[in-house]
Tab-separated table of C-alpha atoms and ligand atoms in Angstrom:
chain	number	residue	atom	x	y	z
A	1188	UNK	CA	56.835	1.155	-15.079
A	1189	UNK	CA	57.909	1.623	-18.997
A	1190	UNK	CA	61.182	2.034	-17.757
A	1191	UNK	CA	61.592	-1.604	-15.949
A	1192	UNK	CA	59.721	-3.298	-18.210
A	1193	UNK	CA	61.922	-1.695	-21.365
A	1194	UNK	CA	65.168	-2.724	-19.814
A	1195	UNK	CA	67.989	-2.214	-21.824
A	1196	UNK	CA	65.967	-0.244	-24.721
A	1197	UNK	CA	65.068	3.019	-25.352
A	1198	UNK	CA	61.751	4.414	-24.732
A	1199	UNK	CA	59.416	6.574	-27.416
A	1200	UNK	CA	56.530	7.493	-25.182
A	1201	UNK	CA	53.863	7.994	-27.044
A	1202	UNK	CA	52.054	11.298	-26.661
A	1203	UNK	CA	49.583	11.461	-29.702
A	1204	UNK	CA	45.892	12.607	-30.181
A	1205	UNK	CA	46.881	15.372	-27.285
A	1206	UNK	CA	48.914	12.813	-25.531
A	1207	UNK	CA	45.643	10.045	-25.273
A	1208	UNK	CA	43.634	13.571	-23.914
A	1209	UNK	CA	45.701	14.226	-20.891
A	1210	UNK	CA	47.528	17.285	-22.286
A	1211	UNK	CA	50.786	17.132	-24.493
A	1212	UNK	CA	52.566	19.542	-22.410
A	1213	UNK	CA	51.603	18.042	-19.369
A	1214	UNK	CA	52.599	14.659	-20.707
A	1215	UNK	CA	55.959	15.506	-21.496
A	1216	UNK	CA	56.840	17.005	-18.732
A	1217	UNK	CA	55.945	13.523	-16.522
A	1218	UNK	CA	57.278	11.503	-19.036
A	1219	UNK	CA	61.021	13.222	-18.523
A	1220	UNK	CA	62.197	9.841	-18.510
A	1221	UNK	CA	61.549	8.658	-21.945
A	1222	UNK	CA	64.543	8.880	-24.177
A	1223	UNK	CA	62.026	10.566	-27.258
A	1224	UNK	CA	58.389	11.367	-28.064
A	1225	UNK	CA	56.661	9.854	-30.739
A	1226	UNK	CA	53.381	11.873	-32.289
A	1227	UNK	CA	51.239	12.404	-35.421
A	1228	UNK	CA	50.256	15.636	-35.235
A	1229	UNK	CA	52.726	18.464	-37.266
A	1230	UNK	CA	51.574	21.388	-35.062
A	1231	UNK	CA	52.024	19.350	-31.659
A	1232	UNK	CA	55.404	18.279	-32.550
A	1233	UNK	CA	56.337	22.126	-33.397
A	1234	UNK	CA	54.822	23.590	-29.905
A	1235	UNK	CA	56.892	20.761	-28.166
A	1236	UNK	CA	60.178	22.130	-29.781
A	1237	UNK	CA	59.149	25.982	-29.626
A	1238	UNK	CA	58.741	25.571	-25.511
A	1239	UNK	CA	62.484	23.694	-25.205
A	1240	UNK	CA	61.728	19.908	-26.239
A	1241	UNK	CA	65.150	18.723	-26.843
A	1242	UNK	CA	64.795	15.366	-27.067
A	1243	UNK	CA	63.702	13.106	-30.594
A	1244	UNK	CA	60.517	13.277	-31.844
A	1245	UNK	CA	58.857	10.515	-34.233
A	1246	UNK	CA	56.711	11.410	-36.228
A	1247	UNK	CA	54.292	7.962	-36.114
A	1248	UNK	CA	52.746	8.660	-39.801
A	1249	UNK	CA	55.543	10.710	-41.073
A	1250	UNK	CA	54.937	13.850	-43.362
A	1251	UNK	CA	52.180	14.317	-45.749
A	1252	UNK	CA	52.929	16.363	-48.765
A	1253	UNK	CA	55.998	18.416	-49.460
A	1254	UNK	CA	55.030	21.609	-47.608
A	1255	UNK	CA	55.993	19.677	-44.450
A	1256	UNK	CA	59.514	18.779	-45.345
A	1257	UNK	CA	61.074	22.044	-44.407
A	1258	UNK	CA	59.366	21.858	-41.095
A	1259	UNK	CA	61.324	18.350	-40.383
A	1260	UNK	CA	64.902	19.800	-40.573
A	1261	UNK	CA	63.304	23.339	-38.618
A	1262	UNK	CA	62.285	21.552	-36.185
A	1263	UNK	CA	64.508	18.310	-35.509
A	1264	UNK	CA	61.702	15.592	-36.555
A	1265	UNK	CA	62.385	12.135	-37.328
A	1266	UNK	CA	59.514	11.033	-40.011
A	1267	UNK	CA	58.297	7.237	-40.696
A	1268	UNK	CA	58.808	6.795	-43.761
A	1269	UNK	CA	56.177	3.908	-45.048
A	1270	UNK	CA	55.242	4.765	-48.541
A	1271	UNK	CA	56.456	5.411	-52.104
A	1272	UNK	CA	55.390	9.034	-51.999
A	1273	UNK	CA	57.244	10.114	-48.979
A	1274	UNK	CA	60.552	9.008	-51.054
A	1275	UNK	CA	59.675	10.623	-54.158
A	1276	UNK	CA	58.899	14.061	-52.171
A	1277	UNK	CA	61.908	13.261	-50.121
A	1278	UNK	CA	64.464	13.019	-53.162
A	1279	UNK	CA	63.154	15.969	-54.676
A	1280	UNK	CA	62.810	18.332	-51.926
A	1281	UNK	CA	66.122	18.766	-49.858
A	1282	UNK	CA	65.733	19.805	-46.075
A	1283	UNK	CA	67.660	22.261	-44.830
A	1284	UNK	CA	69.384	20.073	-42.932
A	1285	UNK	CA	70.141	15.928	-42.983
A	1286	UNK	CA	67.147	14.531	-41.040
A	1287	UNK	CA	66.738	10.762	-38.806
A	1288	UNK	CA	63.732	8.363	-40.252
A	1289	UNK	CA	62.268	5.181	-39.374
A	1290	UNK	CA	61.513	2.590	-42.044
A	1291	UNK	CA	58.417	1.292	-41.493
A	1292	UNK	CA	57.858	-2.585	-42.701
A	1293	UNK	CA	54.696	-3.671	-43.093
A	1294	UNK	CA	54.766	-7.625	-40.910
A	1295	UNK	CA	51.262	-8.270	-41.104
A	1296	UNK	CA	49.091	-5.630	-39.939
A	1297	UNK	CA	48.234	-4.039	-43.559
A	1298	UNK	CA	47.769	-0.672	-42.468
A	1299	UNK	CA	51.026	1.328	-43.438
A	1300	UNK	CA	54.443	0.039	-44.474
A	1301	UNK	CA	56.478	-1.490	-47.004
A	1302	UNK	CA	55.891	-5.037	-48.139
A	1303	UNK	CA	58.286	-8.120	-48.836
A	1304	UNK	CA	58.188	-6.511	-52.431
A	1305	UNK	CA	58.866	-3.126	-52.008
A	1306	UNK	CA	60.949	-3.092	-48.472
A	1307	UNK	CA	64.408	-3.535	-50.184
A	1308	UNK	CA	63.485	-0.333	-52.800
A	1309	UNK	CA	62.769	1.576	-50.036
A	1310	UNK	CA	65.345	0.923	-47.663
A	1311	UNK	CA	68.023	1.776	-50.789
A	1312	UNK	CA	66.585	5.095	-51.557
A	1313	UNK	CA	66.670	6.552	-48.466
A	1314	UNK	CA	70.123	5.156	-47.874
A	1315	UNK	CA	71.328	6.664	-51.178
A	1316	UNK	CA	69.445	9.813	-50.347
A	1317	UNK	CA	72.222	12.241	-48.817
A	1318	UNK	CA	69.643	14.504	-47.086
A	1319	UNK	CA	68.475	10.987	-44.820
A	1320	UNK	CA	71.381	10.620	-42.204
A	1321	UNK	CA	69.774	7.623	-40.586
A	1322	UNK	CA	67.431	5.127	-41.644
A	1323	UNK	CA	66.196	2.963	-38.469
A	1324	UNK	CA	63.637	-0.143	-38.902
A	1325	UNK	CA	60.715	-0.538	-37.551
A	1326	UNK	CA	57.171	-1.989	-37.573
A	1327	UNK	CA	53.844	-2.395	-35.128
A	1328	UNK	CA	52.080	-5.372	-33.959
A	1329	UNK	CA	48.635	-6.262	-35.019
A	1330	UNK	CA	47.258	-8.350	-31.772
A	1331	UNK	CA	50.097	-8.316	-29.203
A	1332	UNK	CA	46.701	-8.123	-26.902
A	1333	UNK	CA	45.358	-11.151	-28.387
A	1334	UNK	CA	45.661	-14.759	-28.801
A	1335	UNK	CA	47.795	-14.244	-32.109
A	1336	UNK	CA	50.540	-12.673	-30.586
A	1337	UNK	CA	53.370	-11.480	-31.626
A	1338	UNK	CA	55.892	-14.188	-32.696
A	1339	UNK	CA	54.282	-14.337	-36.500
A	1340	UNK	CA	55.153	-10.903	-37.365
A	1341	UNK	CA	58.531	-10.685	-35.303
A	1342	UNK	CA	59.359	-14.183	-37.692
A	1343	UNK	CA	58.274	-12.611	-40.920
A	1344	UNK	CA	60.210	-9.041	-40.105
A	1345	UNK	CA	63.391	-10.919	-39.602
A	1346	UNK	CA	63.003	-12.676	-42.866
A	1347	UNK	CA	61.723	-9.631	-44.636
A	1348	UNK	CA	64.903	-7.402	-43.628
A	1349	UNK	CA	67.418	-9.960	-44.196
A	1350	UNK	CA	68.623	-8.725	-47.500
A	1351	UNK	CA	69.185	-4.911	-46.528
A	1352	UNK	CA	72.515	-4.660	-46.959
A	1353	UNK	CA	74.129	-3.176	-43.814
A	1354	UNK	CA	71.358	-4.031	-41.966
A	1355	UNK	CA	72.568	-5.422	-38.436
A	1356	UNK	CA	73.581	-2.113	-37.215
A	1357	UNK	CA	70.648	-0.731	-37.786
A	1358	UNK	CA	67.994	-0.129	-34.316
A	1359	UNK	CA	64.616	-1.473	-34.277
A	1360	UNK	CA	61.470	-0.694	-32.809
A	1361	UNK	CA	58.279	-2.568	-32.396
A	1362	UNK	CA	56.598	-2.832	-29.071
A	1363	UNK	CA	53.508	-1.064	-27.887
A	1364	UNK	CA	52.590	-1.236	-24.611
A	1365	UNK	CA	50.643	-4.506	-24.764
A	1366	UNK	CA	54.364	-6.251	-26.520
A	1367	UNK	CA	56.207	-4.969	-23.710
A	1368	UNK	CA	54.075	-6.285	-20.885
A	1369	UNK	CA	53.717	-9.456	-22.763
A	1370	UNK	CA	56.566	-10.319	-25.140
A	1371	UNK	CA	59.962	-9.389	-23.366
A	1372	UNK	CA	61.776	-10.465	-26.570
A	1373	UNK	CA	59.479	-8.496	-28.970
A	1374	UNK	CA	61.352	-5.247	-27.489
A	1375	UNK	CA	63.714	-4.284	-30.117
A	1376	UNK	CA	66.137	-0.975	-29.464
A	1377	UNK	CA	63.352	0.962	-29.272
A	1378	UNK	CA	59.861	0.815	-27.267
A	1379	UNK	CA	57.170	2.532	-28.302
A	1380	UNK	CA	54.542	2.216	-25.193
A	1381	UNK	CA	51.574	4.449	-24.917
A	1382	UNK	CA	48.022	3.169	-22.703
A	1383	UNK	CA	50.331	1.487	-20.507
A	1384	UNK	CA	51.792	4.950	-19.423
A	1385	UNK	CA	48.427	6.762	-19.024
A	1386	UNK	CA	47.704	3.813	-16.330
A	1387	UNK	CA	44.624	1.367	-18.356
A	1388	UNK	CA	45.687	-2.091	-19.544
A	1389	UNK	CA	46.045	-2.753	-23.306
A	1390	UNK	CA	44.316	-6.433	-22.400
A	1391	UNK	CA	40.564	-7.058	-22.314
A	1392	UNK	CA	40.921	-9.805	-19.603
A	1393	UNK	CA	43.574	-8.332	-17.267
A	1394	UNK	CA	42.807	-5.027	-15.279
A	1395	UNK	CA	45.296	-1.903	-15.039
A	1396	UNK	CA	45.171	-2.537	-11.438
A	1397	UNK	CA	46.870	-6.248	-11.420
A	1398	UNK	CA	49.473	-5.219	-14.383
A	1399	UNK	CA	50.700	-2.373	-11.397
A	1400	UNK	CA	49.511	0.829	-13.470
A	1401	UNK	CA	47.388	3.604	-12.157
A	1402	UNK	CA	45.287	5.942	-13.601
A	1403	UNK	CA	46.534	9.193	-14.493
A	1404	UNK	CA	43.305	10.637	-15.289
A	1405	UNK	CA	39.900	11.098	-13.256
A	1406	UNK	CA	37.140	12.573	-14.993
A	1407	UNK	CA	35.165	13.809	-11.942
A	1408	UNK	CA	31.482	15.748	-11.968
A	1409	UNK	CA	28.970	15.831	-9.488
A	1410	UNK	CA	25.463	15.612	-8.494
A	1411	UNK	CA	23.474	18.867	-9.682
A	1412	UNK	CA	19.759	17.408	-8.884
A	1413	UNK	CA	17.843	14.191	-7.279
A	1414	UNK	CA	14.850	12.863	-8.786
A	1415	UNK	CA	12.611	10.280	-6.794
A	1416	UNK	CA	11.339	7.750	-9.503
A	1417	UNK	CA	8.358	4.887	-8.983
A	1418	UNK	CA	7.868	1.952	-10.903
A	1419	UNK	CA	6.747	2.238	-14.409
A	1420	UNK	CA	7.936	5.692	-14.918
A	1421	UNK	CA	10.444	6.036	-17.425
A	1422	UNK	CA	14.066	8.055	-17.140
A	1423	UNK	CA	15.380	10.572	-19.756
A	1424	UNK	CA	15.431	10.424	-23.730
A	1425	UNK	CA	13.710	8.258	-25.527
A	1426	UNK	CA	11.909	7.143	-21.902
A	1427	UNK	CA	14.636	4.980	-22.450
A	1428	UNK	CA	14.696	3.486	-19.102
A	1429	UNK	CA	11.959	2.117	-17.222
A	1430	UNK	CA	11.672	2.513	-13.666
A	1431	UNK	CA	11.324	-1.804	-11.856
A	1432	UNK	CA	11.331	-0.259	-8.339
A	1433	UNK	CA	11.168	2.818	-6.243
A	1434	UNK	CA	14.415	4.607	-6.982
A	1435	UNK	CA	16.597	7.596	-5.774
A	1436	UNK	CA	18.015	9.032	-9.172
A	1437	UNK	CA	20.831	11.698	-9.702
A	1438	UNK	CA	21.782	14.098	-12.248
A	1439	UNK	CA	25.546	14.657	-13.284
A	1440	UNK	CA	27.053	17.432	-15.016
A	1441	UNK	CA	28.866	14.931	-17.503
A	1442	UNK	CA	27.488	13.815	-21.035
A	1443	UNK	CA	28.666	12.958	-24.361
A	1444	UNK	CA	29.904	16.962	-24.862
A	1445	UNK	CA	32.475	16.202	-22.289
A	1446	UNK	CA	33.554	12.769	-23.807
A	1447	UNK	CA	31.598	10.550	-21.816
A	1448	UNK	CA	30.678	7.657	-24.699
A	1449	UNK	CA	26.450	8.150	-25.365
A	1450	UNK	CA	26.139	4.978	-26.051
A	1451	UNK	CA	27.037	3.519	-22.647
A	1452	UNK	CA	24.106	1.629	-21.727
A	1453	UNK	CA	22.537	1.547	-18.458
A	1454	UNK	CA	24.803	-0.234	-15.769
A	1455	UNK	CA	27.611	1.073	-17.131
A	1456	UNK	CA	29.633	1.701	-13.694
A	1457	UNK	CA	29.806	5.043	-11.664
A	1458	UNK	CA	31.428	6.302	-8.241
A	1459	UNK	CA	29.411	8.356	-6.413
A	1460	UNK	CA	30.943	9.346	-3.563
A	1461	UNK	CA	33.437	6.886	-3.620
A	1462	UNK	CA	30.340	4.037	-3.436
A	1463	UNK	CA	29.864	1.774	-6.661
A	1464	UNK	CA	26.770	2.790	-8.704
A	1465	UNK	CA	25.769	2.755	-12.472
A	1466	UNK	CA	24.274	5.333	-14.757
A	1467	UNK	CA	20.562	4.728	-15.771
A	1468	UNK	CA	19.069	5.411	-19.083
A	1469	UNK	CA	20.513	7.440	-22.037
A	1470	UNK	CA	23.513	9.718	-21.628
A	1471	UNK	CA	22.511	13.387	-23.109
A	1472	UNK	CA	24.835	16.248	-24.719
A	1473	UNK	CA	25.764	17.615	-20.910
A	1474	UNK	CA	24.283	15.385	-18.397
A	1475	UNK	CA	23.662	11.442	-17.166
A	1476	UNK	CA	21.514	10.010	-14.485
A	1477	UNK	CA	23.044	7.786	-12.015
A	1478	UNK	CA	21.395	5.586	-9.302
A	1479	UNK	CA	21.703	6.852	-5.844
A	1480	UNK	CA	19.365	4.294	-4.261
A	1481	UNK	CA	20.808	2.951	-1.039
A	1482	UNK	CA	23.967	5.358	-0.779
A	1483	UNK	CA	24.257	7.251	2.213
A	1484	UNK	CA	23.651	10.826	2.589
A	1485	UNK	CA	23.336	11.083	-1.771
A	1486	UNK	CA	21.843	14.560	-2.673
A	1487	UNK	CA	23.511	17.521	-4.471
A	1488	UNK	CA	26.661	18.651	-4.066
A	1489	UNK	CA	27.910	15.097	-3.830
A	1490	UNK	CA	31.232	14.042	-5.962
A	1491	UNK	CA	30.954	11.350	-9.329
A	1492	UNK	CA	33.537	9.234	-10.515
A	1493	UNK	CA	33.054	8.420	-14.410
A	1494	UNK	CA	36.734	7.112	-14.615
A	1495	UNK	CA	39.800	7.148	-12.685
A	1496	UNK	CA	41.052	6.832	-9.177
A	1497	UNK	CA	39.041	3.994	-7.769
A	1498	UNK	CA	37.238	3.238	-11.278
A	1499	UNK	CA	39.417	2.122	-13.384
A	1500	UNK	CA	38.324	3.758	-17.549
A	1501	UNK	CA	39.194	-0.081	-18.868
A	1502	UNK	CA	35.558	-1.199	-17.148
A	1503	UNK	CA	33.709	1.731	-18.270
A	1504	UNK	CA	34.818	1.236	-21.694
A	1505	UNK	CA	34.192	-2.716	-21.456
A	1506	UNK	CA	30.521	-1.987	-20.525
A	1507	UNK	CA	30.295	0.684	-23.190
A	1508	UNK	CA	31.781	-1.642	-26.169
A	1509	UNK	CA	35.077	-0.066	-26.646
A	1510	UNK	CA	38.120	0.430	-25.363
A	1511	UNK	CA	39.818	2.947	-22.404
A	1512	UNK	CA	41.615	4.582	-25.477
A	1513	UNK	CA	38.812	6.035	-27.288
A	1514	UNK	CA	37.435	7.017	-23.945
A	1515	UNK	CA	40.846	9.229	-22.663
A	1516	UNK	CA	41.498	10.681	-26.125
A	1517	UNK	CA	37.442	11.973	-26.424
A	1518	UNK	CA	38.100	13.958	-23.564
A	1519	UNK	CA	36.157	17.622	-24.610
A	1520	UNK	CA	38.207	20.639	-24.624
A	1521	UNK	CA	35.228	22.012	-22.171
A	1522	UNK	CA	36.266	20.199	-19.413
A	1523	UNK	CA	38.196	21.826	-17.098
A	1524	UNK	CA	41.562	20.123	-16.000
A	1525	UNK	CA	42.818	20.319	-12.152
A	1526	UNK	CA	46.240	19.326	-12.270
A	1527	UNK	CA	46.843	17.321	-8.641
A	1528	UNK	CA	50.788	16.311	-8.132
B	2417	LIG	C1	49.622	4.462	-30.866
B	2417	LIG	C2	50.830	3.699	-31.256
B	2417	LIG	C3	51.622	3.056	-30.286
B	2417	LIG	C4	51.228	2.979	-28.827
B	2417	LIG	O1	50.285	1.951	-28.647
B	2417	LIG	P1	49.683	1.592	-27.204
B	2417	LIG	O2	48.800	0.440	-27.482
B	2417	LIG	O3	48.942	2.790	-26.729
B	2417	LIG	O4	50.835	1.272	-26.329
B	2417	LIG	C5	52.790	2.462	-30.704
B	2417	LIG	N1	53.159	2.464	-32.008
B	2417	LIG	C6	52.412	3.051	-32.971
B	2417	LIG	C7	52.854	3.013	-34.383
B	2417	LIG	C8	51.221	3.676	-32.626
B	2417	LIG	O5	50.480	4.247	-33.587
């Protein structure tokens, strides 16, 4: 999907925070057709190239203080480089061997990268630095999900790098996966999609489901006990929920220990056995209470949906106030993973 909508450029899938909680391993094994992996985390990057990774690796925040340098020439990592302090440690500590980086330029966005003021600085010391064999360009989009777009800070980056001298040979890379569903032209040489490969949409008002992406995840529990509720009794902590009608309630072995969000309010959506429900009252350390009023056959045993297959995480994380990202990276460790082909 990455892979048509990229056309001509390269792909950096992006398999940080334990590749968005699906496993990093796992990850880059079904992403064998991404031309590099781009990560934050030092010790991820490493266990990638100790079990055979042999493809590039971009570091998204680059290194942090100068014990990491020697691990960038060890292991074959390609830092952004988007502050002052990265150069100095760079031009005094040599790696072992010349090492790849990406520029970053700060377009808008204000979180890392060089300015109009200090771009040019940058982009000459690395370039007169002999241990940096290749400087590439690149920068990240502030609201290619939202009604600003992209256009501004595509402008503003082509004005910005202008005066680096030698700069038209030089590859780009700016779109995440909301740029390269959206904004063909906002490619560059170099994609850098991440939700979109894990199957949720990057949009609030478009579902995975109608941009053609499915959910590699399903977080799956099941019913461990049934509680028959009247009206004005009240459901779990805090009585938190009160009981309007004569209800069949059920117990799942899921809660905010697993990475289910606590504060997903009641009517936040469910499967149970494949039939739409919602969870009632407040979601606990291991379990949540679902309605099983009016579903046939409901009773222990019986098979939850939180997210997934047939629920898509983008609408449980709309009714819970955030977004699918937060909701696939706080997967718990404690869960166990099935791996289906
Ligand atoms: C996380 C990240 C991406 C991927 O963003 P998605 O919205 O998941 O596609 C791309 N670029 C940078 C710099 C990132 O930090």
């Amino acid at each position: 999907m990455a892979r048509r909508h990229a056309g001509e450029a390269k792909i950096w899938a992006v398999i940080k925070a334990n590749a968005y909680g699906h496993g990093l391993r796992r990850a880059a094994k079904a992403f064998a057709a991404a031309d590099g992996l781009a990560i934050i985390e030092f010790d991820a990057a490493a266990r990638l190239r100790d079990a055979g990774e042999t493809r590039p690796i971009l570091l998204l925040e680059g290194f942090f203080g100068p014990q990491d340098i020697a691990l960038l020439a060890e292991y074959a990592l390609t830092p952004v480089i988007h502050n002052f302090t990265q150069i100095e440690i760079l031009a005094k500590i040599s790696p072992a061997a010349p090492i790849d980086v990406y520029l970053k330029v700060n377009s808008g966005m204000n979180r890392l990268g060089f300015t109009v003021d200090s771009l040019e600085a940058a982009w000459q010391a690395l370039r007169s630095n002999p241990c940096v064999r290749s400087v590439a360009l690149m920068t990240h989009f502030a609201d290619a999900d939202g009604p600003s777009g992209v256009q501004g800070q595509l402008d503003w980056f082509g004005e910005m790098i202008r005066p680096l001298e030698g700069n038209p040979a030089v590859p780009r890379s700016f779109a995440n996966s909301a740029a390269l569903l959206r904004y063909p032209e906002a490619r560059g040489d170099w994609v850098r999609p991440g939700i979109m490969l894990y199957g949720c949409s990057p949009f609030a008002e478009q579902r995975a489901a109608d941009l053609g992406l499915r959910p590699a995840m399903t977080l799956g529990s099941e019913i461990i006990a049934v509680q028959q509720v009247l009206p004005g009794e009240r459901v779990g902590y805090g009585f938190a929920y009160k009981v309007e009608r004569e209800m069949t309630l059920g117990i799942v072995a899921c809660g905010y220990a697993d990475g289910y969000p606590r504060h997903a309010p009641s009517g936040t959506p469910v499967l149970v056995n494949g039939f739409d429900s919602c969870i009632v009252g407040r979601v606990s350390m291991d379990m949540l209470c679902v309605d099983l009023t009016g579903i046939p056959g409901a009773g222990v045993g019986m098979p939850v949906t939180l997210w997934g297959e047939g629920l898509s995480a983008d609408l449980v994380a709309a009714a819970a106030g955030t977004v699918s990202y937060e909701l696939l990276c706080a997967l718990a460790p404690r869960v166990p993973v099935l791996e289906v082909a």
